[in-house]
Every structure is written in structure tokens, then in C-alpha cells.
CSV table of C-alpha atoms in Angstrom, one decimal:
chain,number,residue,atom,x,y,z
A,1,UNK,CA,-33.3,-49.9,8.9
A,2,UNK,CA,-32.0,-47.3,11.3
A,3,UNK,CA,-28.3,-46.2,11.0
A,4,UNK,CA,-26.5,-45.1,13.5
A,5,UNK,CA,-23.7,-44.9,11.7
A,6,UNK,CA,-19.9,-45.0,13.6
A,7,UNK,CA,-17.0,-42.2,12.5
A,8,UNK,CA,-15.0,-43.4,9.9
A,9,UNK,CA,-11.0,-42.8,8.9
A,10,UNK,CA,-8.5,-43.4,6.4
A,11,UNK,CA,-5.4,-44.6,7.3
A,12,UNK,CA,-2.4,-45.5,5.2
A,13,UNK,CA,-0.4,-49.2,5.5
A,14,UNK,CA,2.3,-49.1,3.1
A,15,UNK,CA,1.1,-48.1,-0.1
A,16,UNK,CA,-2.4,-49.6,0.8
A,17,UNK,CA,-5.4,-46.8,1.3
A,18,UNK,CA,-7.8,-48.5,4.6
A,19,UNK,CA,-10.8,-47.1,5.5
A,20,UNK,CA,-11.5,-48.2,9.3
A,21,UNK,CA,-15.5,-47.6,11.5
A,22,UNK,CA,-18.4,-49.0,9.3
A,23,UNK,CA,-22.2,-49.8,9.8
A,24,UNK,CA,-22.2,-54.2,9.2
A,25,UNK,CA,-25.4,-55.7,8.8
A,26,UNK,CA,-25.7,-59.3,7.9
A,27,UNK,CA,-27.8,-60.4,5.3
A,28,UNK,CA,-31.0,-62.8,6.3
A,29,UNK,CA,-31.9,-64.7,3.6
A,30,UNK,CA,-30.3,-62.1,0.1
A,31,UNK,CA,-27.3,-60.1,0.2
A,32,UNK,CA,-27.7,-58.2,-2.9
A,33,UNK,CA,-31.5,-57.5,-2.5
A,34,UNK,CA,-31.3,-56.8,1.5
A,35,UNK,CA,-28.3,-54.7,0.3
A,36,UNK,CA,-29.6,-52.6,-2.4
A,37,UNK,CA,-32.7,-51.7,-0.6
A,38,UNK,CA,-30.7,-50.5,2.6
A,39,UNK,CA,-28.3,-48.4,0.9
A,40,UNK,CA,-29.7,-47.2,-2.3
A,41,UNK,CA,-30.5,-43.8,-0.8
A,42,UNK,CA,-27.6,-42.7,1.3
A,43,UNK,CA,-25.9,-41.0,-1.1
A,44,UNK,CA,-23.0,-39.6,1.1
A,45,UNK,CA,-22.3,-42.9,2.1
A,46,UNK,CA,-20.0,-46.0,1.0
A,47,UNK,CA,-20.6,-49.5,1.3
A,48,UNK,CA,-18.3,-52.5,1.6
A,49,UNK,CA,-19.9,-55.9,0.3
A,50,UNK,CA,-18.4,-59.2,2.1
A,51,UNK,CA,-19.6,-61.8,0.1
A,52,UNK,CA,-18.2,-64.6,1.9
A,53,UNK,CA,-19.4,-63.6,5.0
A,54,UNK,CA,-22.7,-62.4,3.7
A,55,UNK,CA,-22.0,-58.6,5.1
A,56,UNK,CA,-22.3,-55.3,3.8
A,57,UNK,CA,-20.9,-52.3,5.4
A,58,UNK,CA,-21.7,-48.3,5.2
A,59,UNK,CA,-19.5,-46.0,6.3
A,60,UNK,CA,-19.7,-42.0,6.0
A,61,UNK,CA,-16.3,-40.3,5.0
A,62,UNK,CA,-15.9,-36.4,5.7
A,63,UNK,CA,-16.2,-34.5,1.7
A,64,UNK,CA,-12.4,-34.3,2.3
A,65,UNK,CA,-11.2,-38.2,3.1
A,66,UNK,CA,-13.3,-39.7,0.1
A,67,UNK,CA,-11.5,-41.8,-2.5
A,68,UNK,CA,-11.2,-39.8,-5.6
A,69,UNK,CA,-12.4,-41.7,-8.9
A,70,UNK,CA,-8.8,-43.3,-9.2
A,71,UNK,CA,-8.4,-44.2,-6.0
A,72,UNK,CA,-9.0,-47.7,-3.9
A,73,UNK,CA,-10.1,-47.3,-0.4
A,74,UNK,CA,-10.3,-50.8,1.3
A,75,UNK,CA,-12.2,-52.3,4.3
A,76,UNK,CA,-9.9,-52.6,7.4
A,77,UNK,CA,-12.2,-54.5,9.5
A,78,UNK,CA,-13.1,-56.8,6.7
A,79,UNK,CA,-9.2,-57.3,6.2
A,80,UNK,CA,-8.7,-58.2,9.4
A,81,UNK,CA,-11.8,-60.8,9.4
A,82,UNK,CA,-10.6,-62.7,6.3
A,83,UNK,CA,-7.4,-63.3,7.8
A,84,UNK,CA,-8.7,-64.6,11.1
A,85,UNK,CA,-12.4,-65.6,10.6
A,86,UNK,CA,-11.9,-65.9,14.6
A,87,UNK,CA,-13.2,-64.4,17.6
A,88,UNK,CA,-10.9,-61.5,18.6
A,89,UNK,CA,-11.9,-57.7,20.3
A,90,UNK,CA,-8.8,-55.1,19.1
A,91,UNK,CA,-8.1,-51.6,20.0
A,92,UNK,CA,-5.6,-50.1,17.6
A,93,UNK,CA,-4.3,-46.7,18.0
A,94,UNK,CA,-4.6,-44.6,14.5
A,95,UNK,CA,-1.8,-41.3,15.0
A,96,UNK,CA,-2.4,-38.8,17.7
A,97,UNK,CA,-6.0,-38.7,17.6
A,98,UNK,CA,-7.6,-41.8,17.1
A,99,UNK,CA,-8.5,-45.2,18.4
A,100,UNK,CA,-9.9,-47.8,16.7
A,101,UNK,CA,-12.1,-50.9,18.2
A,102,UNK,CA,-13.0,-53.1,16.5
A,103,UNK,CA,-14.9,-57.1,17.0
A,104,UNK,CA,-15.2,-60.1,15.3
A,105,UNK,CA,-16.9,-63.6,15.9
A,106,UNK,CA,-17.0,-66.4,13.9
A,107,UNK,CA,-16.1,-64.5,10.6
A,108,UNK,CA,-18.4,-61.9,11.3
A,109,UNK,CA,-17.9,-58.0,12.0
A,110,UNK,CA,-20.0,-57.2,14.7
A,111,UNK,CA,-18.0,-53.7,16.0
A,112,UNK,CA,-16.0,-51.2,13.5
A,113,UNK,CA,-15.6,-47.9,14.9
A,114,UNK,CA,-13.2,-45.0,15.3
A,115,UNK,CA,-13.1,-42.9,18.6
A,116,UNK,CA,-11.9,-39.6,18.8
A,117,UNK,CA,-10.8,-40.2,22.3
A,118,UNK,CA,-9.2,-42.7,24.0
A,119,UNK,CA,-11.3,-42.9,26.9
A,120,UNK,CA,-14.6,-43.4,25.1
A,121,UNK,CA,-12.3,-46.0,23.5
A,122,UNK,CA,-11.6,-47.9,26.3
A,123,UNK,CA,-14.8,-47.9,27.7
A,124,UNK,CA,-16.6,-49.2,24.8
A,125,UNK,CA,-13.1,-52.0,24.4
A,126,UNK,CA,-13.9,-53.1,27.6
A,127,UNK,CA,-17.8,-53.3,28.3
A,128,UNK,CA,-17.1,-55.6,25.0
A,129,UNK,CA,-14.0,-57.0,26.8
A,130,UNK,CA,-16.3,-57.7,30.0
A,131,UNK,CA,-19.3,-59.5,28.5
A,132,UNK,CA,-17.8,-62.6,27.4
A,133,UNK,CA,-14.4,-64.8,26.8
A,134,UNK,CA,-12.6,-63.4,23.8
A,135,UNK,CA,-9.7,-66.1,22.9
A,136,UNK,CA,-7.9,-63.2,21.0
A,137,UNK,CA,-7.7,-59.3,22.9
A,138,UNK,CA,-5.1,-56.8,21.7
A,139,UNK,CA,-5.2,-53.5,23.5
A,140,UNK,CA,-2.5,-50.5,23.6
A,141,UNK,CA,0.0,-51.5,26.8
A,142,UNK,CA,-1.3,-48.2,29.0
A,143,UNK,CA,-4.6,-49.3,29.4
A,144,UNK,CA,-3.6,-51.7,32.2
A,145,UNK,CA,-6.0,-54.9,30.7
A,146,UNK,CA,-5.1,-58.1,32.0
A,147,UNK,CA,-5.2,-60.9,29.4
A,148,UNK,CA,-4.7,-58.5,26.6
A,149,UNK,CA,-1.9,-58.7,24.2
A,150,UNK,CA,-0.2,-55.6,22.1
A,151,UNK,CA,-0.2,-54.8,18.8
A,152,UNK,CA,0.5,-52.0,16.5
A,153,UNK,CA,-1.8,-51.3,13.6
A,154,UNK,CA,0.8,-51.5,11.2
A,155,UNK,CA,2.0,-55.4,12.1
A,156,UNK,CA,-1.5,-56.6,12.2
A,157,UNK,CA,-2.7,-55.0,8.9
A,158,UNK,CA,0.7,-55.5,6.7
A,159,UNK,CA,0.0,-57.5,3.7
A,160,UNK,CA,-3.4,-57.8,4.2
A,161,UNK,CA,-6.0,-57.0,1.6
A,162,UNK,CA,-9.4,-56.0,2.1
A,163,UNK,CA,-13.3,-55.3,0.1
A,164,UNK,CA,-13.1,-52.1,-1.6
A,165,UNK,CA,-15.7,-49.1,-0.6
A,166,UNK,CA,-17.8,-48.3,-3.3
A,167,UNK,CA,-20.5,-45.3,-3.7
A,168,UNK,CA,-24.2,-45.9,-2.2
A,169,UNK,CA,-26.2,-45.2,-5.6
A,170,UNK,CA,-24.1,-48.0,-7.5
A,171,UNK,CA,-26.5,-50.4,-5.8
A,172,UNK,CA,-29.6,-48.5,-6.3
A,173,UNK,CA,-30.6,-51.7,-8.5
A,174,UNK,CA,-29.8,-55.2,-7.9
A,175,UNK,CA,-27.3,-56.4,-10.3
A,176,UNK,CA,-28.4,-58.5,-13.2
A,177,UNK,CA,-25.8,-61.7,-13.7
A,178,UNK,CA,-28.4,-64.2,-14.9
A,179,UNK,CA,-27.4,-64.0,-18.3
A,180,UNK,CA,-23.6,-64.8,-17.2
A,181,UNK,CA,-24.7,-68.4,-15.5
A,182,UNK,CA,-25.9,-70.4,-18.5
A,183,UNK,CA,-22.5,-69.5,-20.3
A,184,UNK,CA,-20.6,-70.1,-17.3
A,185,UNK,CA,-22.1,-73.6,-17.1
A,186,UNK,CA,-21.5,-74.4,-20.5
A,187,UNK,CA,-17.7,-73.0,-20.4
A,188,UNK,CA,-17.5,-75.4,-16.7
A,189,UNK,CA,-18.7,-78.1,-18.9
A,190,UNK,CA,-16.5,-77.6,-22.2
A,191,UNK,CA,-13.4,-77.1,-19.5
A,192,UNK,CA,-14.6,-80.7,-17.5
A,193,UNK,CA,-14.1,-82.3,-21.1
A,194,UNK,CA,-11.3,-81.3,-22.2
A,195,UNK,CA,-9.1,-81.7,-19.0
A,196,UNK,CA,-11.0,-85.2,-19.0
A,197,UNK,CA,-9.9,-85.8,-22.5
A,198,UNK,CA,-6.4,-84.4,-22.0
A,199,UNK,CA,-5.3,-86.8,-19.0
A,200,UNK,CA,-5.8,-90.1,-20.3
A,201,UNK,CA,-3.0,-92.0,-19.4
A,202,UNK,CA,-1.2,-92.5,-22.9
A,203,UNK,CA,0.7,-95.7,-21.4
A,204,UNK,CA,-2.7,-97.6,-21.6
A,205,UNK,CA,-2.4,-100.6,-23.7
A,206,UNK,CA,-4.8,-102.9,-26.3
A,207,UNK,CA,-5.0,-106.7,-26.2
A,208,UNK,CA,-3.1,-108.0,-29.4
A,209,UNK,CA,-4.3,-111.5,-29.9
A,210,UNK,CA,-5.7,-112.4,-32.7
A,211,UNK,CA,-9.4,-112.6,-32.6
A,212,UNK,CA,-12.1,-113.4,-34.9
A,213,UNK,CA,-13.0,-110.4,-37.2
A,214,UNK,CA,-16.3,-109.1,-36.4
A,215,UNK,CA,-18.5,-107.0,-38.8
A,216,UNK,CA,-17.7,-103.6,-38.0
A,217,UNK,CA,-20.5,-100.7,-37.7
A,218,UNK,CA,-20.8,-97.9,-40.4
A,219,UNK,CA,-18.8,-94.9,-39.2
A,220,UNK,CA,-21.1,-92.5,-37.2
A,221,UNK,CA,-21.7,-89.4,-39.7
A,222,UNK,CA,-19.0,-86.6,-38.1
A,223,UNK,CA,-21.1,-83.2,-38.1
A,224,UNK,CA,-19.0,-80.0,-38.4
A,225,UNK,CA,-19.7,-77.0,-37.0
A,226,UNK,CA,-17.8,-73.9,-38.1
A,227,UNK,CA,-15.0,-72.2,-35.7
A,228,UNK,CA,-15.8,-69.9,-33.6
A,229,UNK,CA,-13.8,-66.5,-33.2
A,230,UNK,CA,-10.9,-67.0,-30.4
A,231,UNK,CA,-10.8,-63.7,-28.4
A,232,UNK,CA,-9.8,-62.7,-25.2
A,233,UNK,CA,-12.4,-63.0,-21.9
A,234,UNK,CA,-14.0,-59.6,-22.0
A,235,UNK,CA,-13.7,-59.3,-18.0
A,236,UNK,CA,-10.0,-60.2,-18.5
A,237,UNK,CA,-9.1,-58.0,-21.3
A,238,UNK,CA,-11.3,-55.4,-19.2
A,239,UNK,CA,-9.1,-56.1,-15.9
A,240,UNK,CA,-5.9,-55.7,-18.0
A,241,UNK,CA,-6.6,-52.2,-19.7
A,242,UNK,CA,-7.8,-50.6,-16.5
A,243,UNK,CA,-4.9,-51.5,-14.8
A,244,UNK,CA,-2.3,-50.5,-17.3
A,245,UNK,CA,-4.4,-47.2,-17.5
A,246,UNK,CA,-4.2,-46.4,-13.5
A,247,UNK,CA,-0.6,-47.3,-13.7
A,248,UNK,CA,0.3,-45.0,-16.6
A,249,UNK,CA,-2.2,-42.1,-15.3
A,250,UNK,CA,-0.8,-42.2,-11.8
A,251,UNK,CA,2.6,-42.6,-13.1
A,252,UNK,CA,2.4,-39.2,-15.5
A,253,UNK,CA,0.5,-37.3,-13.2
A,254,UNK,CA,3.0,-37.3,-10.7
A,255,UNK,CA,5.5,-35.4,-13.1
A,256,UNK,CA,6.0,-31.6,-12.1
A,257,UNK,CA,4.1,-28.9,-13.9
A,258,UNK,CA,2.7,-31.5,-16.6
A,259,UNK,CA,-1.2,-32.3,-17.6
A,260,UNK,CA,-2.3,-35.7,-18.5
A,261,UNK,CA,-4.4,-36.5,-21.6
A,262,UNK,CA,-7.1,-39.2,-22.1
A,263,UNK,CA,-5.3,-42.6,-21.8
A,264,UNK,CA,-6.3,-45.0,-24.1
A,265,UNK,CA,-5.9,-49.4,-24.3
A,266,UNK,CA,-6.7,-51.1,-27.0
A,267,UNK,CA,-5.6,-54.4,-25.1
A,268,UNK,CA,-2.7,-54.1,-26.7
A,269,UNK,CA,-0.8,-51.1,-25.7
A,270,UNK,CA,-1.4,-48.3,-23.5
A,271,UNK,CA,-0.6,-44.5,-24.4
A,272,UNK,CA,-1.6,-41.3,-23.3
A,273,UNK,CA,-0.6,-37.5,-24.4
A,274,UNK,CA,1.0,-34.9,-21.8
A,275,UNK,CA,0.9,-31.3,-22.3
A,276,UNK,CA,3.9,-29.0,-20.4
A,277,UNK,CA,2.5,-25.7,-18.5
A,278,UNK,CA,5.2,-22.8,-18.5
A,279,UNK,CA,6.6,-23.7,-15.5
A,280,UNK,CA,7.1,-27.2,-16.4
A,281,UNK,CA,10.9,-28.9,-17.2
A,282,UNK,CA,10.7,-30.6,-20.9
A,283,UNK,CA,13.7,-32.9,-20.4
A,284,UNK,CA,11.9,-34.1,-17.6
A,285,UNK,CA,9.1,-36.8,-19.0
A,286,UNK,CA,12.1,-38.6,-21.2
A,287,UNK,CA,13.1,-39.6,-17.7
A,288,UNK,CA,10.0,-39.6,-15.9
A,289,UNK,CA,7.8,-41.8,-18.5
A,290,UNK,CA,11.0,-43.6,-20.8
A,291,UNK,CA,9.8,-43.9,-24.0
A,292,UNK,CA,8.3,-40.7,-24.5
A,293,UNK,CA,8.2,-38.8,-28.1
A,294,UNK,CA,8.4,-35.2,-27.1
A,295,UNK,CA,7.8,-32.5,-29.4
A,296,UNK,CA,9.8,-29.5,-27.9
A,297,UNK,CA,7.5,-26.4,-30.9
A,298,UNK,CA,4.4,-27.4,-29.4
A,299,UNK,CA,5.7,-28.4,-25.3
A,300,UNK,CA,3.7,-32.4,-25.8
A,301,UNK,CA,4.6,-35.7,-25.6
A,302,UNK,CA,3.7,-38.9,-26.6
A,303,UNK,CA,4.0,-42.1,-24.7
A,304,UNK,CA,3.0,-45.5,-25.2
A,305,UNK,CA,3.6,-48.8,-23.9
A,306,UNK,CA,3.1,-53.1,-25.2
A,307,UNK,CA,0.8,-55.0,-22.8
A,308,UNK,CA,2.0,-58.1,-22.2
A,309,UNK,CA,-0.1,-60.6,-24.5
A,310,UNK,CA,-3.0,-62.6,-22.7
A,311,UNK,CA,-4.1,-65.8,-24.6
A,312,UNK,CA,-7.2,-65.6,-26.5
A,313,UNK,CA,-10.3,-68.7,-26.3
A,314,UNK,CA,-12.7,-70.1,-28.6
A,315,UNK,CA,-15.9,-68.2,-27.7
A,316,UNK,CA,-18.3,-71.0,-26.1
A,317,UNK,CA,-21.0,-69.4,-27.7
A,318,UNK,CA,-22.6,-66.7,-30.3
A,319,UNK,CA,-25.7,-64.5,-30.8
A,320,UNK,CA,-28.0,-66.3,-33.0
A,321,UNK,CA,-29.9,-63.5,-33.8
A,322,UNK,CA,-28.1,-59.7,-33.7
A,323,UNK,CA,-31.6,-58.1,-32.0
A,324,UNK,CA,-30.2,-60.2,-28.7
A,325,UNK,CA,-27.3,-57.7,-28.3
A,326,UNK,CA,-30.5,-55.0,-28.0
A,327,UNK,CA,-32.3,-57.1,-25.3
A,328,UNK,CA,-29.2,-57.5,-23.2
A,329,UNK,CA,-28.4,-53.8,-23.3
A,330,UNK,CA,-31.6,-52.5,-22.5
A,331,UNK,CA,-31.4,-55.0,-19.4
A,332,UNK,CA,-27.9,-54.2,-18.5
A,333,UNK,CA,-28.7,-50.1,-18.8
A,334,UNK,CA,-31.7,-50.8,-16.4
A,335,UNK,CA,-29.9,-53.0,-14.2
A,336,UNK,CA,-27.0,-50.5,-13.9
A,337,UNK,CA,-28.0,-47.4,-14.5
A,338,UNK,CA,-25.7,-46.8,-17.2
A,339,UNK,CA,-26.5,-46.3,-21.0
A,340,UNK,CA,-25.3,-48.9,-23.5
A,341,UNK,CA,-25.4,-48.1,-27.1
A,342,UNK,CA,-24.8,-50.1,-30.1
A,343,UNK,CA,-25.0,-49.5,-33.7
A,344,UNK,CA,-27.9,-49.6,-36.0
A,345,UNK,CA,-29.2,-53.3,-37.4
A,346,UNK,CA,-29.9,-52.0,-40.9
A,347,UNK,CA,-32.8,-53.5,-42.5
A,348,UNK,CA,-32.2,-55.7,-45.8
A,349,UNK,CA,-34.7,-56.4,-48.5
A,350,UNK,CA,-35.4,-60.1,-49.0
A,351,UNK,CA,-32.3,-61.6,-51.1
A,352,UNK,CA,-30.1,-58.4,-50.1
A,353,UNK,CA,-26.7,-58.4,-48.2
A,354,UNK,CA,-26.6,-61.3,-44.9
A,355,UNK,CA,-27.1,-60.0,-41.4
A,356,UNK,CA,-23.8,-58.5,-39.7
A,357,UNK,CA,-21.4,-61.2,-38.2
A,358,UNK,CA,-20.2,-58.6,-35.5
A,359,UNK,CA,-22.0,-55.4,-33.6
A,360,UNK,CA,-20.1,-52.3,-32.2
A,361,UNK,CA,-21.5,-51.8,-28.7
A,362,UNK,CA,-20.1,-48.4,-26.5
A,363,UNK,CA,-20.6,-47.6,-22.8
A,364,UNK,CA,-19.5,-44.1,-21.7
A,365,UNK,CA,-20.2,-43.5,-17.7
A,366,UNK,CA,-18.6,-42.2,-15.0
A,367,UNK,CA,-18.6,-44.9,-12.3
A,368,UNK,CA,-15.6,-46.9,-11.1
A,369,UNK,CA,-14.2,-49.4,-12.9
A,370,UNK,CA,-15.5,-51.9,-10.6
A,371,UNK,CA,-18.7,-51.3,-11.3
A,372,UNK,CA,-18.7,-51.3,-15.0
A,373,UNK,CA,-16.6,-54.5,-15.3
A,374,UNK,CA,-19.2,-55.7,-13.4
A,375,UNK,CA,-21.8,-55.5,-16.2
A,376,UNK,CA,-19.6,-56.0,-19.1
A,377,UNK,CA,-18.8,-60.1,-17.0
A,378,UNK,CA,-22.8,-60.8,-18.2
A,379,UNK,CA,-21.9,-59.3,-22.2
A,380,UNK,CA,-22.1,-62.7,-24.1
A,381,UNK,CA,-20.4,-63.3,-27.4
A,382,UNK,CA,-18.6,-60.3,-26.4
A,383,UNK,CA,-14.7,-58.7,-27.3
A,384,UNK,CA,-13.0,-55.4,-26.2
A,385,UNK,CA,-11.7,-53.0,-28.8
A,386,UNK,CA,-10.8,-50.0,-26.5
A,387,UNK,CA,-11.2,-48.0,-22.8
A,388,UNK,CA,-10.3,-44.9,-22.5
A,389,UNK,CA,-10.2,-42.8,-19.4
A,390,UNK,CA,-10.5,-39.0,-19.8
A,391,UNK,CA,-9.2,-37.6,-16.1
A,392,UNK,CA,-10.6,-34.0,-16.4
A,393,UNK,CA,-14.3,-35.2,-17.0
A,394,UNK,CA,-13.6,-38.5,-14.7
A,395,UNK,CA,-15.2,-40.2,-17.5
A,396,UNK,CA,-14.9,-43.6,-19.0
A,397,UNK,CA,-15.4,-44.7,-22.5
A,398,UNK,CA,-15.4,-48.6,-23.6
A,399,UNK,CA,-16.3,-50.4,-27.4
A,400,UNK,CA,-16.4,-53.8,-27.9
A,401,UNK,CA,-17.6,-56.2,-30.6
A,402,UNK,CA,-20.2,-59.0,-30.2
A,403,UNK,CA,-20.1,-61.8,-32.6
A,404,UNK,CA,-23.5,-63.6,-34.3
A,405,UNK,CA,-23.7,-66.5,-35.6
């Protein structure tokens, strides 16, 4: 495929970081396979998946206007197309310097691009404007369009939420979710029964005239299976870490002359450590991050808060056999280009101790977290014990446990 691929520019709505001018394609027949073999090598690139739509976008930021790793840069275009799956043509001015066309039909993104000025703006707005009906135009007032309506930026885009932009190599391989349908079935299935189960009407009735007695059958044999551990969804307890850990990082790096530590969830709580440089106020973190345990001799402090509590669930399923955990690894890491690790299966002597009921498993990597969790969603039998995020090597570290049978 041949890109010719339009400017792109972050803008700001609120607290909201949008990126608008992408390359859309839509998928023939597979958007993950038509995807990762049209973006795997442009590495200075971004791309925007629309599932729903069956789109992906690439866009090319300037070195400068990049997300950094803890940041969320979201599709405009794509924004703007969930809310009105429409047709519509909008120009939208973006500050001094920019205007912003951009198309839709039928749900689909078919022009996203940012012009430096406003004539070559206007021009492209309305050769589009020209070749058919559009029941939905917006175009600044000055341009003099009859049958165009005005609208700023900032009205249409306010409270809307968009695909996020995520690096070109994360889809240098397709993304392996097999594993994840069987046990998504089954947990369906388990669901279907016990909401079945749950809503029979208790004001049902029996018959109570006296009938003959009939001989009644032997008691079907009641076969009992042993519990399974109750734990907490791995993609949940995933979701719920990284976003106590952005908050908490964000939060403490904005305090004046202070350097943030590793942060660290156990699911549980969140903490992190910050160190004071000389020019930095130590009064100033009780304040900042309430709660904090500073020790004045060596300029730290300690902070640390309680995550709410999320519910835990019967697992649906185990390993039957702890060599499975290897197989799905070695999968995963192929799959995602990451390395899984897990600890060593020791070998036992017939008669000797029974094989382990849980395996350690550890993923350390520096892609976004929305990547990651990604892979962890297709981790059966599977529990978090910890993510930690060190910010000066933008690197992630996250143990769990997997339970066999």
C-alpha cells in the first residue's frame, strides 16, 4: 500500500489530548491481518484501530508532538465519527495556524487532514463540498459557503472520546486471542445459568391435592467437584493498578523540585517513593500527596494509598497440567514480541512431593499499557500479584499467579 500520508496535530479539548489528519484505510475481508501487514514497518508512525468501523488509521507526529509513554493521544476524526456515524464534511480551525477538514459517510472516515493554510483548506473543503449532497457541512463563517453551518472545534469535540494512537511496531504480529474464546464461552455459559437460575419467579406454586403415591426414583448420585480459587479478572485487576499508578505518577510528578520513584500496586494499594533535590520545599509533598511519610535526615517520602476493593470470581477454569502455562507463554511472547517468564517446574521422583498448585509468571517490557493488557486478557487460570512502573527506564514490570488443578 502506498501512503501518502496527511500532516497531523495535537490539539487539546479540556483535559483530553486529540490527535487530528490520519491515513484511514478500511479493511476488506481482516482488520487485524490487513492491519498488521500495512503498518508493521513504519516505525515513525502511529496507528488508530476502529474496530467497529473496521478502520485503521496512521498518522506521523513531528519527534516533538508524540505522546510520551504516559500519555493518551486520541483519534479526533474517529471521535467525531462514533458520535455521528453520519454523512457530514467539517472544516475546523485549530489556533492561528491550522485548519482542519475532515469527512465522513456512513460511519466511515474517508478525509482527516490538517492544512497549514487556510486556502489549501478551503479548496480541498469545497471540491469535497462540490461533488455531492452532504446533509451535515460546518465551515468557519468567512469562507462565504452557502448551506454551511458554524462550529467551533471546541463545541463539537467536548465530551467526546476517541481510539487511542498506539506505536506502528506493536502490530508487527497479529495478536493471538484464541486462547481467550473457549473460556469466554464457557464463563457466557456459566453467567446464562446462573441469571436463568436466579430469576425464577419464587411466587410459583405446587398442586396440593392429594394424589396417589408413586414409587419414587433413587436419588441421582450428586458428584463434587472441589472449589475453585475466587480471584479477581486479570484484565480487571490489570485496568485497576495501571490507573491508580498514572494517577499517583502524574499527581507526584507535578510537585516542584521532587523525583518520583518506581510506583508499585499490588491490587490493593498503590505507593510510590519521592526523593527532594536541593532546591525542592519539604513541607510541600504533606500537602501535595496527603498521606505522605516524610523523612526530613534523608529529604524522602513515602506515600501510599487503599484501592477501592473489586469483587473477586470463581475461576471458570484451571491448568490441568503446569507445562500449559509454558505453551501459552512461548505463544504470547511470539505473538507480542514481549518475553514472558515463569518459574522452573521442578522435576519429582516418582512418589515425591505433588506438582505445584500455582506458577509465578513475570512480564517486564516497555510498551504501553494497552498493549500488554492486551495479552495478559488471553492468560487463563490467571491472578495479578503486582505492576510496577519505573518512570526513568519507562519500563514496566507485572507477576501474577496461575492456578493448576
Amino acid at each position: 500500500m502506498d501512503y501518502n500520508l496527511p500532516n497531523s496535530l495535537p490539539f487539546d479539548i479540556g483535559s483530553t489530548r486529540f490527535v487530528a489528519g490520519a491515513f484511514w484505510h478500511k479493511a476488506m475481508s481482516n482488520l487485524r491481518k490487513e492491519r498488521a501487514a500495512n503498518t508493521a514497518d513504519l516505525k515513525p508512525a502511529h496507528v488508530i484501530t476502529r474496530t467497529n468501523a473496521g478502520q485503521f488509521g496512521i498518522c506521523r507526529l513531528e519527534e516533538e508532538e508524540k505522546p510520551r509513554f504516559w500519555e493518551l493521544y486520541q483519534s479526533a476524526a474517529a471521535a467525531l465519527s462514533d458520535a455521528d456515524p453520519t454523512d457530514w464534511l467539517a472544516a475546523y480551525q485549530l489556533g492561528p495556524d491550522h485548519v482542519w477538514v475532515v469527512a465522513n459517510r456512513d460511519g466511515i472516515i474517508e478525509h482527516d487532514a490538517v492544512y497549514s493554510t487556510r486556502q489549501a483548506a478551503k479548496d480541498e473543503f469545497e471540491k469535497r463540498y462540490n461533488s455531492r449532497t452532504w446533509p451535515k457541512a460546518v465551515a468557519p463563517t468567512d469562507w462565504l459557503i452557502d448551506g454551511t453551518q458554524t462550529e467551533s472545534v471546541d463545541r463539537a469535540m467536548i465530551g467526546l472520546k476517541g481510539p487511542v494512537l498506539l506505536p506502528s511496531f506493536l502490530f508487527k504480529d497479529i495478536p493471538l486471542k484464541k486462547a481467550a474464546v473457549p473460556l469466554a464461552v464457557g464463563a457466557a455459559l456459566v453467567l446464562l445459568l446462573a441469571t436463568a437460575v436466579t430469576y425464577i419467579p419464587d411466587y410459583i406454586s405446587f398442586e396440593t391435592e392429594e394424589v396417589a403415591e408413586t414409587p419414587q426414583p433413587e436419588p441421582a448420585l450428586t458428584v463434587l467437584r472441589a472449589a475453585r480459587p475466587s480471584v479477581v479478572p486479570l484484565p480487571v485487576a490489570a485496568d485497576v493498578c495501571v490507573s491508580a499508578i498514572y494517577k499517583l505518577f502524574l499527581r507526584a510528578r507535578t510537585l516542584p523540585g521532587w523525583e518520583v520513584g518506581s510506583v508499585d500496586c499490588d491490587g490493593s494499594t498503590v505507593s510510590t517513593s519521592v526523593r527532594a533535590t536541593s532546591i525542592a520545599s519539604l513541607a510541600a509533598v504533606v500537602n501535595h500527596l496527603p498521606g505522605s511519610r516524610l523523612d526530613v535526615t534523608s529529604r524522602m517520602a513515602e506515600v501510599s494509598y487503599v484501592l477501592d476493593a473489586v469483587e473477586p470470581v470463581e475461576l471458570s477454569a484451571t491448568l490441568s497440567d503446569p507445562y500449559e502455562l509454558q505453551v501459552i507463554l512461548a505463544r504470547l511472547s511470539d505473538a507480542y514480541q514481549m518475553r514472558f517468564l515463569t518459574e522452573k517446574i521442578p522435576v519429582t521422583l516418582p512418589g515425591g512431593s505433588p506438582p505445584p498448585s500455582t506458577l509465578q509468571w513475570s512480564l517486564k517490557t516497555k510498551a504501553p499499557p494497552m498493549f500488554w493488557t492486551e495479552a495478559l486478557s488471553t492468560l487463563p487460570a490467571a491472578a495479578l500479584t503486582s505492576i510496577e512502573f519505573n518512570p526513568s527506564a519507562s519500563e514496566w514490570s507485572i507477576g501474577g499467579i496461575a492456578h493448576v488443578s
